[in-house]
Tab-separated table of N, CA and C in Angstrom:
chain	number	residue	atom	x	y	z
A	1	ALA	N	-0.832	10.257	-1.607
A	1	ALA	CA	-1.540	10.540	-2.883
A	1	ALA	C	-0.501	10.346	-4.020
A	2	ALA	N	-0.656	10.145	-5.044
A	2	ALA	CA	0.401	9.976	-6.349
A	2	ALA	C	0.964	11.232	-6.613
A	3	GLY	N	0.074	12.400	-6.792
A	3	GLY	CA	0.822	13.671	-6.831
A	3	GLY	C	1.653	14.282	-6.006
A	4	GLU	N	1.642	13.798	-4.624
A	4	GLU	CA	2.218	14.441	-3.520
A	4	GLU	C	3.545	13.798	-3.495
A	5	ALA	N	4.623	14.741	-3.122
A	5	ALA	CA	5.960	14.504	-2.873
A	5	ALA	C	6.278	13.519	-1.704
A	6	CYS	N	7.279	12.532	-1.823
A	6	CYS	CA	7.500	11.619	-0.865
A	6	CYS	C	8.523	12.546	0.346
A	7	PRO	N	8.346	12.208	1.638
A	7	PRO	CA	8.917	12.683	2.647
A	7	PRO	C	10.382	12.303	2.161
A	8	VAL	N	11.252	13.324	3.018
A	8	VAL	CA	12.713	13.125	2.696
A	8	VAL	C	13.174	12.084	3.738
A	9	PHE	N	14.228	10.984	3.362
A	9	PHE	CA	14.548	10.279	4.245
A	9	PHE	C	16.033	10.227	3.896
A	10	PHE	N	16.992	10.459	4.883
A	10	PHE	CA	18.321	10.376	4.760
A	10	PHE	C	18.990	9.006	5.121
A	11	GLY	N	19.234	8.294	4.127
A	11	GLY	CA	19.824	6.912	4.586
A	11	GLY	C	19.147	6.080	3.327
A	12	PRO	N	19.664	4.791	3.245
A	12	PRO	CA	19.183	3.922	2.284
A	12	PRO	C	17.691	3.473	2.547
A	13	ALA	N	17.211	3.628	1.483
A	13	ALA	CA	15.606	3.350	1.454
A	13	ALA	C	15.068	2.681	0.185
A	14	LEU	N	14.041	1.747	0.241
A	14	LEU	CA	13.306	1.505	-1.033
A	14	LEU	C	12.197	2.061	-0.964
A	15	LYS	N	11.622	2.485	-1.945
A	15	LYS	CA	10.314	2.981	-2.356
A	15	LYS	C	9.431	2.138	-2.987
A	16	ALA	N	8.220	1.910	-2.718
A	16	ALA	CA	7.090	1.184	-3.601
A	16	ALA	C	5.912	2.053	-3.574
A	17	HIS	N	5.354	2.017	-4.726
A	17	HIS	CA	4.009	2.588	-4.854
A	17	HIS	C	2.956	1.751	-4.811
A	18	TRP	N	2.093	1.619	-3.697
A	18	TRP	CA	0.601	0.739	-3.575
A	18	TRP	C	-0.432	1.763	-4.025
A	19	GLY	N	-0.763	1.962	-5.158
A	19	GLY	CA	-1.779	2.836	-5.422
A	19	GLY	C	-3.147	2.342	-5.270
A	20	LEU	N	-4.190	3.096	-4.621
A	20	LEU	CA	-5.527	2.880	-4.369
A	20	LEU	C	-6.444	3.899	-4.879
A	21	SER	N	-7.473	3.458	-4.938
A	21	SER	CA	-8.590	4.457	-5.604
A	21	SER	C	-8.831	5.437	-4.357
A	22	ASP	N	-9.188	6.750	-4.495
A	22	ASP	CA	-9.541	7.430	-3.596
A	22	ASP	C	-11.138	7.354	-3.127
A	23	PRO	N	-11.381	6.699	-1.903
A	23	PRO	CA	-12.761	6.602	-1.765
A	23	PRO	C	-13.373	7.744	-1.386
A	24	SER	N	-12.874	8.984	-1.185
A	24	SER	CA	-13.479	10.225	-1.000
A	24	SER	C	-13.933	11.004	-2.285
A	25	GLU	N	-13.504	10.296	-3.409
A	25	GLU	CA	-14.036	10.802	-4.571
A	25	GLU	C	-15.407	10.016	-5.015
A	26	VAL	N	-15.702	9.130	-4.293
A	26	VAL	CA	-17.131	8.262	-4.842
A	26	VAL	C	-18.222	9.200	-4.764
A	27	LYS	N	-19.033	9.229	-5.652
A	27	LYS	CA	-20.146	10.252	-5.530
A	27	LYS	C	-21.312	9.365	-5.656
A	28	ALA	N	-21.922	8.729	-4.620
A	28	ALA	CA	-22.872	7.847	-4.712
A	28	ALA	C	-23.743	8.001	-3.533
A	29	SER	N	-24.462	6.907	-3.086
A	29	SER	CA	-25.372	6.906	-1.771
A	29	SER	C	-24.455	6.487	-0.738
A	30	GLU	N	-24.874	7.019	0.506
A	30	GLU	CA	-24.038	6.957	1.735
A	30	GLU	C	-23.648	5.426	1.745
A	31	ALA	N	-24.429	4.470	1.652
A	31	ALA	CA	-23.954	3.127	1.654
A	31	ALA	C	-22.990	2.650	0.605
A	32	GLU	N	-22.899	3.157	-0.434
A	32	GLU	CA	-21.890	3.045	-1.407
A	32	GLU	C	-20.462	3.681	-1.138
A	33	ILE	N	-20.865	4.796	-0.386
A	33	ILE	CA	-19.436	5.589	0.050
A	33	ILE	C	-18.782	4.753	1.158
A	34	THR	N	-19.633	4.267	2.222
A	34	THR	CA	-19.184	3.470	3.133
A	34	THR	C	-18.485	2.442	2.517
A	35	THR	N	-19.137	1.737	1.694
A	35	THR	CA	-18.603	0.333	1.048
A	35	THR	C	-17.058	0.805	0.320
A	36	ALA	N	-16.960	1.956	-0.343
A	36	ALA	CA	-15.708	2.331	-0.833
A	36	ALA	C	-14.650	2.529	0.232
A	37	PHE	N	-14.924	3.167	1.045
A	37	PHE	CA	-14.094	3.269	2.427
A	37	PHE	C	-13.631	2.093	2.849
A	38	GLU	N	-14.513	1.226	2.988
A	38	GLU	CA	-14.273	-0.120	3.962
A	38	GLU	C	-13.355	-1.013	3.076
A	39	SER	N	-13.449	-0.781	1.732
A	39	SER	CA	-13.044	-1.641	0.795
A	39	SER	C	-11.492	-1.002	0.612
A	40	THR	N	-11.462	0.136	0.645
A	40	THR	CA	-9.996	0.471	0.742
A	40	THR	C	-9.282	0.447	1.995
A	41	LEU	N	-10.017	0.235	3.179
A	41	LEU	CA	-9.288	0.007	4.299
A	41	LEU	C	-8.902	-1.504	4.271
A	42	ALA	N	-9.741	-2.208	3.716
A	42	ALA	CA	-9.464	-3.591	3.759
A	42	ALA	C	-8.282	-3.996	2.943
A	43	LYS	N	-8.197	-3.253	1.766
A	43	LYS	CA	-6.966	-3.402	0.977
A	43	LYS	C	-5.636	-2.999	1.639
A	44	ILE	N	-5.665	-2.055	2.239
A	44	ILE	CA	-4.439	-1.635	3.037
A	44	ILE	C	-4.050	-2.597	4.122
A	45	GLN	N	-5.155	-2.999	4.727
A	45	GLN	CA	-4.757	-4.086	5.822
A	45	GLN	C	-4.260	-5.153	5.342
A	46	GLU	N	-4.940	-5.990	3.960
A	46	GLU	CA	-4.381	-6.940	3.345
A	46	GLU	C	-2.814	-6.709	2.909
A	47	ARG	N	-2.483	-5.640	2.544
A	47	ARG	CA	-1.175	-5.511	2.085
A	47	ARG	C	-0.235	-5.262	3.052
A	48	VAL	N	-0.539	-4.465	4.084
A	48	VAL	CA	0.313	-4.420	5.357
A	48	VAL	C	0.548	-5.710	6.079
A	49	GLY	N	-0.490	-6.487	6.125
A	49	GLY	CA	-0.338	-8.136	6.605
A	49	GLY	C	0.583	-8.837	5.818
A	50	VAL	N	0.455	-8.638	4.724
A	50	VAL	CA	1.380	-9.518	3.604
A	50	VAL	C	2.892	-8.956	3.991
A	51	PHE	N	2.896	-7.664	3.884
A	51	PHE	CA	4.184	-7.138	4.232
A	51	PHE	C	4.822	-7.460	5.622
A	52	LEU	N	4.062	-7.239	6.576
A	52	LEU	CA	4.538	-8.048	8.025
A	52	LEU	C	4.905	-9.243	8.036
A	53	SER	N	4.430	-10.200	7.099
A	53	SER	CA	4.597	-11.637	7.071
A	53	SER	C	6.001	-11.958	6.274
A	54	LEU	N	6.584	-10.969	5.689
A	54	LEU	CA	7.841	-11.132	5.000
A	54	LEU	C	8.917	-11.415	5.893
A	55	PRO	N	9.940	-12.275	5.527
A	55	PRO	CA	10.966	-12.985	6.298
A	55	PRO	C	12.172	-11.689	6.088
A	56	LEU	N	11.838	-10.391	6.459
A	56	LEU	CA	12.808	-9.327	6.293
A	56	LEU	C	14.182	-9.589	6.492
A	57	SER	N	14.721	-10.186	7.755
A	57	SER	CA	15.943	-10.331	7.970
A	57	SER	C	16.572	-11.124	7.035
A	58	THR	N	16.096	-11.999	6.177
A	58	THR	CA	16.770	-13.091	5.370
A	58	THR	C	16.487	-12.585	3.932
A	59	MET	N	16.047	-11.417	3.402
A	59	MET	CA	15.915	-10.918	2.089
A	59	MET	C	16.909	-10.010	1.654
A	60	SER	N	17.109	-10.277	0.498
A	60	SER	CA	18.027	-9.285	-0.089
A	60	SER	C	17.397	-8.055	-0.575
A	61	ALA	N	17.884	-6.947	-0.920
A	61	ALA	CA	16.980	-5.977	-1.265
A	61	ALA	C	16.279	-5.933	-2.393
A	62	ASP	N	16.872	-6.630	-3.411
A	62	ASP	CA	16.236	-7.003	-4.667
A	62	ASP	C	14.927	-7.806	-4.466
A	63	GLU	N	14.919	-8.768	-3.509
A	63	GLU	CA	14.039	-9.639	-3.222
A	63	GLU	C	12.666	-8.967	-2.308
A	64	LEU	N	13.290	-7.910	-1.595
A	64	LEU	CA	12.335	-7.063	-1.061
A	64	LEU	C	11.909	-6.273	-1.933
A	65	LYS	N	12.312	-5.516	-2.921
A	65	LYS	CA	11.827	-4.597	-3.813
A	65	LYS	C	10.998	-5.419	-4.694
A	66	ALA	N	11.299	-6.809	-5.184
A	66	ALA	CA	10.355	-7.465	-5.928
A	66	ALA	C	8.846	-7.571	-5.072
A	67	GLU	N	9.198	-7.979	-3.819
A	67	GLU	CA	7.900	-8.319	-2.903
A	67	GLU	C	6.914	-7.147	-2.740
A	68	LEU	N	7.789	-6.014	-2.251
A	68	LEU	CA	6.915	-4.549	-2.244
A	68	LEU	C	6.198	-4.197	-3.762
A	69	ASN	N	6.808	-4.610	-4.892
A	69	ASN	CA	6.003	-4.343	-5.969
A	69	ASN	C	4.958	-5.435	-6.376
A	70	ARG	N	5.073	-6.753	-5.806
A	70	ARG	CA	4.068	-7.863	-5.711
A	70	ARG	C	2.957	-7.465	-4.892
A	71	ILE	N	3.264	-6.799	-3.728
A	71	ILE	CA	2.078	-6.509	-2.905
A	71	ILE	C	1.438	-5.417	-3.463
A	72	GLY	N	1.834	-4.665	-4.105
A	72	GLY	CA	1.132	-3.390	-4.740
A	72	GLY	C	0.147	-3.868	-5.632
A	73	THR	N	0.163	-5.129	-6.210
A	73	THR	CA	-0.673	-5.610	-7.039
A	73	THR	C	-1.855	-6.393	-6.576
A	74	LEU	N	-1.667	-6.524	-5.355
A	74	LEU	CA	-2.796	-7.175	-4.535
A	74	LEU	C	-4.076	-6.507	-4.331
């Protein structure tokens, strides 16, 4: 959640924010709520799939950061 603190990680790390709408905030029919959750899950799966397909071993930190930011816009 955007308002929560990130976990502490001791070491070099890149951070990226892949914001999503919170499907638990949908106030609608059961079918529309289910659709909201499925849509959010599909977006997470899409972004993780793209991330996992990156050639991480050949990317610079700047290239990786740019890709992480791009993935967050998908």
